[in-house]
PDB file of C-alpha atoms in Angstrom:
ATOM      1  CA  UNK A   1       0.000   0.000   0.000  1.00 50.00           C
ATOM      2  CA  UNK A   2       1.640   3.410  -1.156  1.00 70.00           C
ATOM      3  CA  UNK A   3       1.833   5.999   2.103  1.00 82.00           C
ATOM      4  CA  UNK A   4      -0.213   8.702  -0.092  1.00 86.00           C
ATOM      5  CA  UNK A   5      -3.137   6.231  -0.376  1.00 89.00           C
ATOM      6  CA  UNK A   6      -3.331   5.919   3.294  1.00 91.00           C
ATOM      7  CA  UNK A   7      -2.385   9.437   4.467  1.00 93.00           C
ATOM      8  CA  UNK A   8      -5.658  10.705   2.185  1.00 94.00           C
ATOM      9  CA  UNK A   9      -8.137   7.680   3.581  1.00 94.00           C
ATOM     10  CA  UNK A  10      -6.979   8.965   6.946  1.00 95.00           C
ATOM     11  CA  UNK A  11      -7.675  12.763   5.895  1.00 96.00           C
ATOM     12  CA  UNK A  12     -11.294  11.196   4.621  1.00 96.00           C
ATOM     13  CA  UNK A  13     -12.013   9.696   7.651  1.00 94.00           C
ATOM     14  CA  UNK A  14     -10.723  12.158   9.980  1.00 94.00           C
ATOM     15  CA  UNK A  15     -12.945  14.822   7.871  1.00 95.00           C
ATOM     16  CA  UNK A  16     -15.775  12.097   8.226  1.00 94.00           C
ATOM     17  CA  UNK A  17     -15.000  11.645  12.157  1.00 91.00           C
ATOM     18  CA  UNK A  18     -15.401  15.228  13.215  1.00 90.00           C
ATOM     19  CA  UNK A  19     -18.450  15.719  11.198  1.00 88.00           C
ATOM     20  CA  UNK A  20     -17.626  17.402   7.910  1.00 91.00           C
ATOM     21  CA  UNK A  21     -19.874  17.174   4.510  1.00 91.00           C
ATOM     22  CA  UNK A  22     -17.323  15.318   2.090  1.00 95.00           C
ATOM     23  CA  UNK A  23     -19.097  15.833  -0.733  1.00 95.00           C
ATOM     24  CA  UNK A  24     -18.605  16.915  -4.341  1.00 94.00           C
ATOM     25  CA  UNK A  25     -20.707  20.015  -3.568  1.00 93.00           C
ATOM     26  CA  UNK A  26     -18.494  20.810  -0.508  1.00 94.00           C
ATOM     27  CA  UNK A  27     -15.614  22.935  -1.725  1.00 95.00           C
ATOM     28  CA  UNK A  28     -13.381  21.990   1.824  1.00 95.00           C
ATOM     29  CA  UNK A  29     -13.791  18.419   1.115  1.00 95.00           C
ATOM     30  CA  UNK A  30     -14.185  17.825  -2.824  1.00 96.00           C
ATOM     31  CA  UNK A  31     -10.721  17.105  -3.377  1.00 96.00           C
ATOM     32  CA  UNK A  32     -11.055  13.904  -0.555  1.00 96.00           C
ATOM     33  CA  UNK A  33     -14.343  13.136  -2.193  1.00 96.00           C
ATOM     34  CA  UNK A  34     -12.819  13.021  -5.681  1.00 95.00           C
ATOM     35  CA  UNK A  35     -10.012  10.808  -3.713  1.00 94.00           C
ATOM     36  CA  UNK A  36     -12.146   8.546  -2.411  1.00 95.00           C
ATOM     37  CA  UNK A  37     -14.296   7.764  -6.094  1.00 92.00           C
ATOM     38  CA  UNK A  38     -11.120   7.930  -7.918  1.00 93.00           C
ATOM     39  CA  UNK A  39      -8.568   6.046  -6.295  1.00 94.00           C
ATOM     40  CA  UNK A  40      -9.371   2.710  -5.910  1.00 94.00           C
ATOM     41  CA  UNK A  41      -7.000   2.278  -3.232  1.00 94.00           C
ATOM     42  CA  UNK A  42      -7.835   5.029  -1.325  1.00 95.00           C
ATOM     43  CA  UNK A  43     -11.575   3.885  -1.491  1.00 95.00           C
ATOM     44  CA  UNK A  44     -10.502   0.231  -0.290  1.00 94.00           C
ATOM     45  CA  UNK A  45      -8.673   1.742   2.909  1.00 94.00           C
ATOM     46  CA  UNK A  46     -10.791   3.998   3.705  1.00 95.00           C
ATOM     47  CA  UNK A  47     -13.949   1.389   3.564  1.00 94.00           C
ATOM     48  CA  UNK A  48     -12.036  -1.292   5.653  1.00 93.00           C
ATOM     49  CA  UNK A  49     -10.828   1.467   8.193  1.00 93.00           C
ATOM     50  CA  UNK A  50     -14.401   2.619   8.951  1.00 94.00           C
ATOM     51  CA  UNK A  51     -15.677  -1.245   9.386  1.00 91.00           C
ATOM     52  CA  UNK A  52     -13.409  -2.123  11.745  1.00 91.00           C
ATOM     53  CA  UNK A  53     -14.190   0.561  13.975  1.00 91.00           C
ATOM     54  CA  UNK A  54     -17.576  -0.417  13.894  1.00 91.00           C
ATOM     55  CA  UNK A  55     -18.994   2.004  11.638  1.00 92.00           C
ATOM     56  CA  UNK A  56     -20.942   1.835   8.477  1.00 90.00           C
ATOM     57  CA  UNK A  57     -20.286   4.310   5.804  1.00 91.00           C
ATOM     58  CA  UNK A  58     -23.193   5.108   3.333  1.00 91.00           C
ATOM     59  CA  UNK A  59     -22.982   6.981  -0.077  1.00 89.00           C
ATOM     60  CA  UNK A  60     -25.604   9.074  -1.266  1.00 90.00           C
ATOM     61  CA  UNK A  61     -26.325  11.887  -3.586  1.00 90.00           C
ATOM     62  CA  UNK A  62     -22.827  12.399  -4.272  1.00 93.00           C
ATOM     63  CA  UNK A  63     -21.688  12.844  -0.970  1.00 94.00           C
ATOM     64  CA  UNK A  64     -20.291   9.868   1.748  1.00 94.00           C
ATOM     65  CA  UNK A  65     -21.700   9.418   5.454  1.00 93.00           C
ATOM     66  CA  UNK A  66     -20.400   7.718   8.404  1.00 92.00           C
ATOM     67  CA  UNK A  67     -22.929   6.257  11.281  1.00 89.00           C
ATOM     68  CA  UNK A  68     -22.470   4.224  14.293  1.00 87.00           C
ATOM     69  CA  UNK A  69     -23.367   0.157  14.093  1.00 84.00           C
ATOM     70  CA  UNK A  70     -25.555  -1.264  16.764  1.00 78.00           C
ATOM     71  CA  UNK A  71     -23.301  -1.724  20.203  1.00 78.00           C
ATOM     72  CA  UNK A  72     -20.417   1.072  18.724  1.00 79.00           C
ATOM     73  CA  UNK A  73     -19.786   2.576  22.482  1.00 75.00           C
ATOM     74  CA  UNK A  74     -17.264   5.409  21.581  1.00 77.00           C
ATOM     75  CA  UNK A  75     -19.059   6.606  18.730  1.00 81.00           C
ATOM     76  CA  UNK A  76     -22.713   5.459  19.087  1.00 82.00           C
ATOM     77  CA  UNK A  77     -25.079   6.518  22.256  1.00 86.00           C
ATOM     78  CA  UNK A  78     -26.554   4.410  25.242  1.00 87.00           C
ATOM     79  CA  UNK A  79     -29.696   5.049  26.234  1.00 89.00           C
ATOM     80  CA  UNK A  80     -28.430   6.581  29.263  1.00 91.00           C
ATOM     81  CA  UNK A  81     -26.052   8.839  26.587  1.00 91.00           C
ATOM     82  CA  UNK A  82     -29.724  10.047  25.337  1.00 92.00           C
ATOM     83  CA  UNK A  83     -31.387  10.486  28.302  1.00 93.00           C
ATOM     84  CA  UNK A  84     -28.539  13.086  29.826  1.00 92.00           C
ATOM     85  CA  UNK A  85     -28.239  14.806  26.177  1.00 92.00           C
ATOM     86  CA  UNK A  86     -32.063  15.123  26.169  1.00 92.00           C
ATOM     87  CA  UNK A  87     -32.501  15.840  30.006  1.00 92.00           C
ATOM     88  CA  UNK A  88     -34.677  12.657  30.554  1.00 93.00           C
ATOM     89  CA  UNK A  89     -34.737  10.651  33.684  1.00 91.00           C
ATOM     90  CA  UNK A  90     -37.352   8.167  33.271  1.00 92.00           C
ATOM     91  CA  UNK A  91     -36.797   5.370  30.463  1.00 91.00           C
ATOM     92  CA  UNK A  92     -40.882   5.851  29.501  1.00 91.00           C
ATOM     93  CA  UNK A  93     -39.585   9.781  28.666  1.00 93.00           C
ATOM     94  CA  UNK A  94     -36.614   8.156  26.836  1.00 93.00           C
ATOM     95  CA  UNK A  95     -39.137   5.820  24.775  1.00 92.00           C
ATOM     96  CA  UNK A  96     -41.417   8.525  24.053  1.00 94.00           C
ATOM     97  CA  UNK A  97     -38.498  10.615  22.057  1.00 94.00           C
ATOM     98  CA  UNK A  98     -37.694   7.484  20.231  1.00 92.00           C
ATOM     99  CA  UNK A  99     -41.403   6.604  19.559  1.00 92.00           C
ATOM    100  CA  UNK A 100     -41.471  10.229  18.272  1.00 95.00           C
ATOM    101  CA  UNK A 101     -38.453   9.692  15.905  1.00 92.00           C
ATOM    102  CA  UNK A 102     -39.687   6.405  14.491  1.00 88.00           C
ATOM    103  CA  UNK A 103     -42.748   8.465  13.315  1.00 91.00           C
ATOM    104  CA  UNK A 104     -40.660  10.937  12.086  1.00 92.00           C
ATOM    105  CA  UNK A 105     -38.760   8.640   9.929  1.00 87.00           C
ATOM    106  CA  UNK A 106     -41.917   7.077   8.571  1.00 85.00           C
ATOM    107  CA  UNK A 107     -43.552  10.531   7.641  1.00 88.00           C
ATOM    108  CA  UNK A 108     -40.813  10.483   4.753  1.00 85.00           C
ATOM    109  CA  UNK A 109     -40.320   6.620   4.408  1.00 78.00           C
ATOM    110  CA  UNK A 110     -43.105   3.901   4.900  1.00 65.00           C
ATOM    111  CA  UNK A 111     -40.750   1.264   2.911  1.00 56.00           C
ATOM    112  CA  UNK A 112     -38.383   1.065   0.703  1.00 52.00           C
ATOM    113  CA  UNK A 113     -40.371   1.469  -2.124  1.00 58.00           C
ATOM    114  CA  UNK A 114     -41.645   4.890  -0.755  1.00 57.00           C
ATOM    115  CA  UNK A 115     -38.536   7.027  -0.296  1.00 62.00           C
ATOM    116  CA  UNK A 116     -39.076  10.895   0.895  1.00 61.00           C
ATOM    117  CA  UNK A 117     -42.559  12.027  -0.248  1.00 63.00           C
ATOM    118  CA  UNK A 118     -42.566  15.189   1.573  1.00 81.00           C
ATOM    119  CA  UNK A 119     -39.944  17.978   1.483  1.00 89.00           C
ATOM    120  CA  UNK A 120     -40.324  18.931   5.351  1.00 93.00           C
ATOM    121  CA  UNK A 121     -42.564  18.839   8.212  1.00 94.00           C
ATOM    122  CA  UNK A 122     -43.507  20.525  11.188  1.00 94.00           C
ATOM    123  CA  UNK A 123     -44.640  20.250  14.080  1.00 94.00           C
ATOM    124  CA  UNK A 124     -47.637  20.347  14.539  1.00 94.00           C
ATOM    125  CA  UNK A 125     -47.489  17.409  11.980  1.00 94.00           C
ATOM    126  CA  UNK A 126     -45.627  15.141  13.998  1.00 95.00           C
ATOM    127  CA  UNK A 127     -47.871  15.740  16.672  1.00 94.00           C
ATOM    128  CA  UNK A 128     -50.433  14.669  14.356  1.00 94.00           C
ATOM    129  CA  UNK A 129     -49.127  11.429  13.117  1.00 93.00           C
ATOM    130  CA  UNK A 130     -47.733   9.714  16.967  1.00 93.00           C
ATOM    131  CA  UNK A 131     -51.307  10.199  18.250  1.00 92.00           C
ATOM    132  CA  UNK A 132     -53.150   8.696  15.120  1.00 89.00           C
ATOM    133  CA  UNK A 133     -50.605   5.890  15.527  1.00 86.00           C
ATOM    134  CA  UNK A 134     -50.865   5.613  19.299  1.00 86.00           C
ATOM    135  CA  UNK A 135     -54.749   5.847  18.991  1.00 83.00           C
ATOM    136  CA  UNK A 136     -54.589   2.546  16.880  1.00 77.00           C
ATOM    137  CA  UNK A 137     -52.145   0.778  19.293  1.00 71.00           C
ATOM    138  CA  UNK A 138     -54.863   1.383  22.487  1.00 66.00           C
ATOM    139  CA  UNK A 139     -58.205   2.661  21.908  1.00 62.00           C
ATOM    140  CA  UNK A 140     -58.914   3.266  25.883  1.00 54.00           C
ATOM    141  CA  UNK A 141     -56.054   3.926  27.862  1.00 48.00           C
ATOM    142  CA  UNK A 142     -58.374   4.146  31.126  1.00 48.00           C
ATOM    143  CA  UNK A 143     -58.235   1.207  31.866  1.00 46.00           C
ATOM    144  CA  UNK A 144     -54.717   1.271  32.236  1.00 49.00           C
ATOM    145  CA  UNK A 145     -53.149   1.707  35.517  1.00 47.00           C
ATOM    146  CA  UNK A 146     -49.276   3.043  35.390  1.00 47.00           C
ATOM    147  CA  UNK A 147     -48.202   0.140  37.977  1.00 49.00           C
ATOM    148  CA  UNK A 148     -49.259  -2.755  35.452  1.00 48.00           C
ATOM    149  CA  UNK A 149     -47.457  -1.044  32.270  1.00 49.00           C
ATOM    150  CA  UNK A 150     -43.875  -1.623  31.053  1.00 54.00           C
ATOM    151  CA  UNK A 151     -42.310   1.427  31.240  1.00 53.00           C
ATOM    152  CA  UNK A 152     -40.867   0.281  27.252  1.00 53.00           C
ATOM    153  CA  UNK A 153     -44.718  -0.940  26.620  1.00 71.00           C
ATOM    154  CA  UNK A 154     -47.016   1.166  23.745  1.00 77.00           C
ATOM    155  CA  UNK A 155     -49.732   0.746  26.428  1.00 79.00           C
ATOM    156  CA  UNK A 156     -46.696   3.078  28.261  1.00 84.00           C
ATOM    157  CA  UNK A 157     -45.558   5.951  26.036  1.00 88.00           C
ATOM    158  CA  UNK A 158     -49.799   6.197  24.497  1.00 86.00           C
ATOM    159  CA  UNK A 159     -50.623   7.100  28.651  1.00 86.00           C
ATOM    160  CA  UNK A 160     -47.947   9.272  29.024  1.00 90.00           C
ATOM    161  CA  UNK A 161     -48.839  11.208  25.481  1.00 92.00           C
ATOM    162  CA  UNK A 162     -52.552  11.316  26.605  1.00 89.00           C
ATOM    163  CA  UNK A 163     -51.524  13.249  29.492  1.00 90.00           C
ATOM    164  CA  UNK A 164     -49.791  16.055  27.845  1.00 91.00           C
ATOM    165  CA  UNK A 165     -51.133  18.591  27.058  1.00 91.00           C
ATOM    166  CA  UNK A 166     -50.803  20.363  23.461  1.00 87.00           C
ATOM    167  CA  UNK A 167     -48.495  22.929  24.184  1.00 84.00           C
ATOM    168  CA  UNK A 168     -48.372  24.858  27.801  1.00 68.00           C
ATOM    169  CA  UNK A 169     -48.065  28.467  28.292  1.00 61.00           C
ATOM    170  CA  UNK A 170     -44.316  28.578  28.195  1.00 57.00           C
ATOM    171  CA  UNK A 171     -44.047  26.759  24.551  1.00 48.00           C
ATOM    172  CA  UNK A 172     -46.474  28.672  23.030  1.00 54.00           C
ATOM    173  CA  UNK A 173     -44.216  29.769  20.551  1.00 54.00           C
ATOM    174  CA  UNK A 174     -43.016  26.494  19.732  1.00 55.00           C
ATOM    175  CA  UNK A 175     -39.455  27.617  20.581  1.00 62.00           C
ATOM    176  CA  UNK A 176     -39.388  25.806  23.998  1.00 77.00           C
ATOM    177  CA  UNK A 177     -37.793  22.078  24.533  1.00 84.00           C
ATOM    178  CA  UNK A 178     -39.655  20.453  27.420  1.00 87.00           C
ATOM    179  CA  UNK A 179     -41.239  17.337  29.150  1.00 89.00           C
ATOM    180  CA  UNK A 180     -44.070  19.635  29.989  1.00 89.00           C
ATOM    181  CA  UNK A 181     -46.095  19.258  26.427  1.00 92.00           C
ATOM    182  CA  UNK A 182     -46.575  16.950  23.489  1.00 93.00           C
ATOM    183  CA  UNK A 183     -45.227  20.191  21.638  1.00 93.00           C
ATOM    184  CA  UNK A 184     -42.256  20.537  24.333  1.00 93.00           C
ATOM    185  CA  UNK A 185     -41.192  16.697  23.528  1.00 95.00           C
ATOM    186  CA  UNK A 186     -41.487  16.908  19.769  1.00 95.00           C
ATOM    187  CA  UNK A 187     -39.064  19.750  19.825  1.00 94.00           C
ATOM    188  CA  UNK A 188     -36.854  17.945  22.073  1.00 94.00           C
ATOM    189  CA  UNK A 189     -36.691  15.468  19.282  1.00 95.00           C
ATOM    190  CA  UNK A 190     -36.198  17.627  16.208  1.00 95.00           C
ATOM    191  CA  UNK A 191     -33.266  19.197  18.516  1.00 94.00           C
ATOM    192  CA  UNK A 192     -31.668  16.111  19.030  1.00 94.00           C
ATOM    193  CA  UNK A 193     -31.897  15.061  15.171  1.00 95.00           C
ATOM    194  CA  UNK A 194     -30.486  18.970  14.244  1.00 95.00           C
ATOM    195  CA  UNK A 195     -27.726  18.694  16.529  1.00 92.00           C
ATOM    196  CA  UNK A 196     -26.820  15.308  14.695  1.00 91.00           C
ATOM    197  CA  UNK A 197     -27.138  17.058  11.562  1.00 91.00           C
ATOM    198  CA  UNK A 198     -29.923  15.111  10.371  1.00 93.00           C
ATOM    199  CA  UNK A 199     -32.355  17.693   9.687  1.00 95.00           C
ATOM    200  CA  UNK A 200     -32.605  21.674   9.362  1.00 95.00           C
ATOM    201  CA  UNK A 201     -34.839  23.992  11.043  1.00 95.00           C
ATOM    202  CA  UNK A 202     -36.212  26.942   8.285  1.00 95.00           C
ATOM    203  CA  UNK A 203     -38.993  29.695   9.662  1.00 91.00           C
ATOM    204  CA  UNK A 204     -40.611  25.859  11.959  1.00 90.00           C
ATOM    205  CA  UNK A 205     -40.268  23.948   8.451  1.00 95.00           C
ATOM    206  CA  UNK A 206     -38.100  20.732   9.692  1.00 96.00           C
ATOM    207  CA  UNK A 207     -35.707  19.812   5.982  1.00 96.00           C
ATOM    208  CA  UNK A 208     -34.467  16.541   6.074  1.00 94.00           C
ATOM    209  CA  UNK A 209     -30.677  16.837   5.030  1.00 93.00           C
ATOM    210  CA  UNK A 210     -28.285  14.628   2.795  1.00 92.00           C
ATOM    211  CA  UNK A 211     -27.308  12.668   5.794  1.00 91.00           C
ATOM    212  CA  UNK A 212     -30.632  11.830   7.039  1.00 92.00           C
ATOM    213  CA  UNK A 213     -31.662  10.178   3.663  1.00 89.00           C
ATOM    214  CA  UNK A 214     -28.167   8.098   3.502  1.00 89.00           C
ATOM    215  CA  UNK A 215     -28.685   6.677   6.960  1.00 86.00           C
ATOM    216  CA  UNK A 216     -32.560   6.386   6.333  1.00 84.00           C
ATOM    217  CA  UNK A 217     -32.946   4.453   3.081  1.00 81.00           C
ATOM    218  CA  UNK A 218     -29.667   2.625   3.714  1.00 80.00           C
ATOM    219  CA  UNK A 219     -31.179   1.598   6.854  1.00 71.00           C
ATOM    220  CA  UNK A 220     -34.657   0.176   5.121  1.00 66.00           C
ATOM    221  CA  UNK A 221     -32.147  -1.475   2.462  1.00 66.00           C
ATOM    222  CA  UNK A 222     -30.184  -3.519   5.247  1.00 65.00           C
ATOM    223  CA  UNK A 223     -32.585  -3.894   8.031  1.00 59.00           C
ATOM    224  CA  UNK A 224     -36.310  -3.306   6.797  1.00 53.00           C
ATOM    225  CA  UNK A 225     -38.769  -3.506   9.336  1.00 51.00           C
ATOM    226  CA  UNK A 226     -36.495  -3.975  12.517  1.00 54.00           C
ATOM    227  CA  UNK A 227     -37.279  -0.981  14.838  1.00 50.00           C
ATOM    228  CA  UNK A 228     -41.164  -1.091  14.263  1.00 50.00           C
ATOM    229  CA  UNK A 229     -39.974  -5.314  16.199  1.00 53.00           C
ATOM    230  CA  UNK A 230     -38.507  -4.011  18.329  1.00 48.00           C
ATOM    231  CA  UNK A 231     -40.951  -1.329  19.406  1.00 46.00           C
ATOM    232  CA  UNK A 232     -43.269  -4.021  19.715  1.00 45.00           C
ATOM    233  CA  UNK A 233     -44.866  -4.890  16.019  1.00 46.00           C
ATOM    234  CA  UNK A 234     -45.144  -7.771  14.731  1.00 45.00           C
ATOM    235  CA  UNK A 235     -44.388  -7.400  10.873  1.00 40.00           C
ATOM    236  CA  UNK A 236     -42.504  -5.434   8.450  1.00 39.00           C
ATOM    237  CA  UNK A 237     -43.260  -2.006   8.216  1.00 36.00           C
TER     238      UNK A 237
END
């Protein structure tokens, strides 16, 4: 292996590392994107390097994207890494933000055959969507009673929705992250995702960004239906 071939997959990934666009569109980083499709050498390291960390890299729209594989604990998050980034203490709170993402993701993608049919969203639409979806889970969450639910249940996160209100007198303006509100917890989320550079906030329009879309449809390509299992489904999604 020549030393130019891996001093410039090491320049890729440390550009990819510390979260820089490499992209053709990027003018910082074109000349390690061009490196990358042009040198097959360069490509090989580069690839192998970010596996064996544990990391998956994705390619889309002429641009390349690094994410963390399942159980990655240096670059990847625990649940606890969520809950103190988010302010949480409870694991229902923690299940509720990822409820919220996972309708998030499907208001652009139902399947693989569906990729991004809308061009943003907002709020108020997200709010929309978890309690359709949570009203079809549980039709009668009164009969219910907090000490029989799994605190990672449906049953769970629908009570805990039900009792929020819409928005409280402090998020009014939608500007305000909280536990407080259904509003308060959807912006927690879209904070989160923005601050992982998945999505961009324009005048309360929520744009989901080059990187969202790699991870997103690569995801549905390798994995499918997993994370509607695991939160409890019982077939593709």
């Amino acid at each position: 292996m020549e030393d130019r071939s891996l001093d410039k997959a090491l320049d890729i990934y440390a550009a990819l590392i510390t979260g820089q666009e490499v992209s053709r569109s990027n003018p910082e980083t074109r000349d390690l994107y061009e490196e990358f499709y042009s040198n097959a050498a360069v490509y090989d390291v580069t690839v192998k390097l970010i596996k064996k960390l544990n990391l998956c890299i994705y390619e889309y729209n002429d641009g390349i994207y690094i994410t963390a594989e399942e159980g990655n604990r240096i670059f990847g998050y625990t649940n606890d890494d969520v809950k103190h980034k988010l302010g949480l203490r409870l694991n229902k709170e923690l299940y509720m933000v990822y409820f919220i993402m996972y309708n998030v993701l499907l208001m652009f993608y139902q399947d693989s055959a569906s990729y991004q049919v809308k061009e943003y969203i907002k709020l108020e639409d997200v709010m929309e969507q978890v309690s359709n979806y949570l009203s079809q889970i549980t039709s009668d969450l009164s009969v219910y009673s907090m000490d029989e639910l799994e605190e990672d249940s449906f049953k769970t996160i629908a009570l805990l929705w039900d009792e929020l209100p819409a928005v409280t007198s402090e998020d009014k303006d939608k500007n305000r992250a909280s536990k407080a509100s259904r509003t308060g917890y959807v912006k927690l989320c879209f904070n989160f995702l923005i601050s992982q550079k998945l999505f961009l906030d324009v005048e309360d329009r929520y744009y989901p960004t080059d990187r969202f879309k790699a991870v997103v449809e690569n995801y549905f390509e390798e994995y499918k239906g997993r994370i509607y299992r695991v939160l409890g489904g019982e077939s593709d999604a």
